[in-house]
Amino acid sequence: MHALDILGDPVRRRILELLAEGERSAGEIGEDVQREFGISQPAVSQHLRVLRESGFATVRPDGVRRLYAIAPEQLASAAAWFDPFRRFWQPHLDALGTELARGRRRRRLAAEQQSDADTEDAGTEDAVTHESDIDESDTHESGTTDPQEE
């Protein structure tokens, strides 16, 4: 069976997505897949067997549990099948990456400019506040700020 035939099944793709997060027991995989797809436990076991026999997953015993993990070698060979076709989408993905980077740069620069402006405003406010503090502390009961005017 060709790798893309294996990956063409949505249940098997979901199992691989779960395994990409890390090693999982057959029971954990079964619970998630049964809930999401409404299939029986024996059907989940069949999908796990197909993934194991095709080299997409490995299994190891852990006491009474069977722990499944992703086998990256077979995924690499499936990805290699796409190599002749990458030229159709890679330039678009590269352009998207460039635009995303430009957007992040613009947001970063705008945030830095805003931060600089806020710092300058805070310095001006501190100076104004400081002057008013001086004015209030120098004002006497007569309301004048110059002690010699009294």
CSV table of C-alpha atoms in Angstrom, one decimal:
chain,number,residue,atom,x,y,z
A,1,MET,CA,0.0,0.0,0.0
A,2,HIS,CA,1.4,3.4,-0.9
A,3,ALA,CA,2.1,5.9,1.9
A,4,LEU,CA,-0.5,8.3,0.6
A,5,ASP,CA,-3.1,5.6,0.6
A,6,ILE,CA,-2.3,5.1,4.3
A,7,LEU,CA,-2.4,8.9,4.9
A,8,GLY,CA,-5.6,9.3,2.8
A,9,ASP,CA,-7.7,8.0,5.6
A,10,PRO,CA,-8.9,10.7,8.1
A,11,VAL,CA,-8.8,8.3,11.1
A,12,ARG,CA,-5.2,7.3,10.4
A,13,ARG,CA,-4.2,11.0,9.9
A,14,ARG,CA,-5.8,11.9,13.2
A,15,ILE,CA,-4.0,9.0,14.9
A,16,LEU,CA,-0.7,10.3,13.5
A,17,GLU,CA,-1.6,13.8,14.7
A,18,LEU,CA,-2.1,12.5,18.2
A,19,LEU,CA,1.2,10.6,18.0
A,20,ALA,CA,3.0,13.7,16.8
A,21,GLU,CA,2.3,15.1,20.3
A,22,GLY,CA,4.1,12.2,21.9
A,23,GLU,CA,3.9,8.6,22.7
A,24,ARG,CA,0.4,7.4,23.7
A,25,SER,CA,-1.2,4.2,24.8
A,26,ALA,CA,-3.6,2.3,22.6
A,27,GLY,CA,-6.4,3.1,25.1
A,28,GLU,CA,-5.8,6.8,25.0
A,29,ILE,CA,-5.7,6.8,21.2
A,30,GLY,CA,-8.9,4.7,21.1
A,31,GLU,CA,-10.8,7.0,23.4
A,32,ASP,CA,-10.0,10.1,21.3
A,33,VAL,CA,-10.6,8.5,18.0
A,34,GLN,CA,-13.8,6.7,19.1
A,35,ARG,CA,-15.2,10.0,20.5
A,36,GLU,CA,-14.2,12.1,17.4
A,37,PHE,CA,-15.2,9.6,14.7
A,38,GLY,CA,-17.8,7.4,16.4
A,39,ILE,CA,-16.0,4.2,15.4
A,40,SER,CA,-15.6,1.0,17.5
A,41,GLN,CA,-12.5,0.0,19.5
A,42,PRO,CA,-11.8,-2.9,17.1
A,43,ALA,CA,-11.9,-0.4,14.2
A,44,VAL,CA,-9.4,1.8,15.9
A,45,SER,CA,-7.2,-1.3,16.5
A,46,GLN,CA,-7.3,-2.1,12.8
A,47,HIS,CA,-6.1,1.5,12.0
A,48,LEU,CA,-3.3,1.2,14.5
A,49,ARG,CA,-2.3,-2.2,12.9
A,50,VAL,CA,-2.2,-0.6,9.4
A,51,LEU,CA,-0.1,2.3,10.7
A,52,ARG,CA,2.3,-0.2,12.5
A,53,GLU,CA,2.6,-2.6,9.5
A,54,SER,CA,3.2,0.2,7.0
A,55,GLY,CA,5.9,1.7,9.2
A,56,PHE,CA,4.2,4.9,10.2
A,57,ALA,CA,4.0,3.9,13.9
A,58,THR,CA,5.9,1.8,16.3
A,59,VAL,CA,4.6,0.0,19.4
A,60,ARG,CA,6.2,-1.2,22.6
A,61,PRO,CA,4.8,-3.0,25.6
A,62,ASP,CA,4.7,-1.1,28.9
A,63,GLY,CA,3.3,-3.6,31.4
A,64,VAL,CA,-0.2,-4.4,30.2
A,65,ARG,CA,-0.3,-1.3,28.0
A,66,ARG,CA,0.9,-0.9,24.4
A,67,LEU,CA,2.5,2.4,23.7
A,68,TYR,CA,2.5,3.8,20.2
A,69,ALA,CA,4.8,6.4,18.8
A,70,ILE,CA,5.3,8.0,15.4
A,71,ALA,CA,8.0,6.5,13.1
A,72,PRO,CA,9.4,9.5,11.3
A,73,GLU,CA,11.2,7.5,8.5
A,74,GLN,CA,8.1,6.6,6.7
A,75,LEU,CA,6.7,10.1,7.0
A,76,ALA,CA,9.9,11.4,5.4
A,77,SER,CA,9.5,9.1,2.4
A,78,ALA,CA,5.9,10.2,2.1
A,79,ALA,CA,7.1,13.8,2.2
A,80,ALA,CA,9.7,13.1,-0.5
A,81,TRP,CA,6.9,12.0,-2.8
A,82,PHE,CA,5.8,15.7,-2.8
A,83,ASP,CA,9.2,17.1,-3.8
A,84,PRO,CA,8.5,17.4,-7.5
A,85,PHE,CA,5.3,19.3,-6.7
A,86,ARG,CA,6.7,21.8,-4.2
A,87,ARG,CA,7.6,24.2,-6.9
A,88,PHE,CA,3.8,24.9,-7.3
A,89,TRP,CA,3.3,26.1,-3.8
A,90,GLN,CA,6.7,26.9,-2.3
A,91,PRO,CA,7.1,30.4,-3.9
A,92,HIS,CA,3.6,31.3,-2.5
A,93,LEU,CA,4.6,30.0,1.0
A,94,ASP,CA,7.9,31.9,0.8
A,95,ALA,CA,6.0,35.1,-0.1
A,96,LEU,CA,3.6,34.5,2.7
A,97,GLY,CA,6.5,34.1,5.1
A,98,THR,CA,8.1,37.3,3.9
A,99,GLU,CA,4.8,39.2,4.4
A,100,LEU,CA,4.3,37.8,7.9
A,101,ALA,CA,7.9,38.8,8.8
A,102,ARG,CA,7.3,42.3,7.4
A,103,GLY,CA,4.1,42.6,9.5
A,104,ARG,CA,5.9,41.5,12.6
A,105,ARG,CA,8.7,44.0,12.0
A,106,ARG,CA,6.1,46.8,11.4
A,107,ARG,CA,4.3,46.0,14.6
A,108,ARG,CA,7.6,45.7,16.6
A,109,LEU,CA,8.8,49.1,15.2
A,110,ALA,CA,5.4,50.7,15.9
A,111,ALA,CA,5.5,49.3,19.5
A,112,GLU,CA,9.0,50.6,20.0
A,113,GLN,CA,8.0,54.1,18.7
A,114,GLN,CA,5.0,54.1,20.9
A,115,SER,CA,7.2,53.1,23.9
A,116,ASP,CA,9.6,55.9,23.1
A,117,ALA,CA,6.8,58.4,22.8
A,118,ASP,CA,5.3,57.2,26.1
A,119,THR,CA,8.7,57.6,27.7
A,120,GLU,CA,9.1,61.1,26.4
A,121,ASP,CA,5.5,62.0,27.5
A,122,ALA,CA,6.2,60.6,30.9
A,123,GLY,CA,9.3,62.7,31.2
A,124,THR,CA,7.4,65.8,30.2
A,125,GLU,CA,4.6,65.0,32.7
A,126,ASP,CA,7.2,64.4,35.4
A,127,ALA,CA,8.7,67.8,34.7
A,128,VAL,CA,5.3,69.5,34.8
A,129,THR,CA,4.3,67.6,37.9
A,130,HIS,CA,7.7,68.6,39.5
A,131,GLU,CA,7.2,72.3,38.7
A,132,SER,CA,3.7,72.3,40.2
A,133,ASP,CA,5.0,70.5,43.3
A,134,ILE,CA,7.6,73.3,43.6
A,135,ASP,CA,5.0,76.0,43.1
A,136,GLU,CA,2.7,74.5,45.8
A,137,SER,CA,5.5,74.1,48.3
A,138,ASP,CA,6.7,77.7,47.8
A,139,THR,CA,3.2,79.3,48.1
A,140,HIS,CA,2.6,80.8,51.5
A,141,GLU,CA,-0.6,81.7,53.2
A,142,SER,CA,-0.8,85.0,51.3
A,143,GLY,CA,-1.0,83.0,48.1
A,144,THR,CA,2.3,84.5,46.7
A,145,THR,CA,5.2,82.4,45.7
A,146,ASP,CA,7.9,85.0,46.5
A,147,PRO,CA,8.6,85.3,50.2
A,148,GLN,CA,9.9,88.9,49.8
A,149,GLU,CA,6.5,90.1,48.5
A,150,GLU,CA,4.9,89.5,52.0
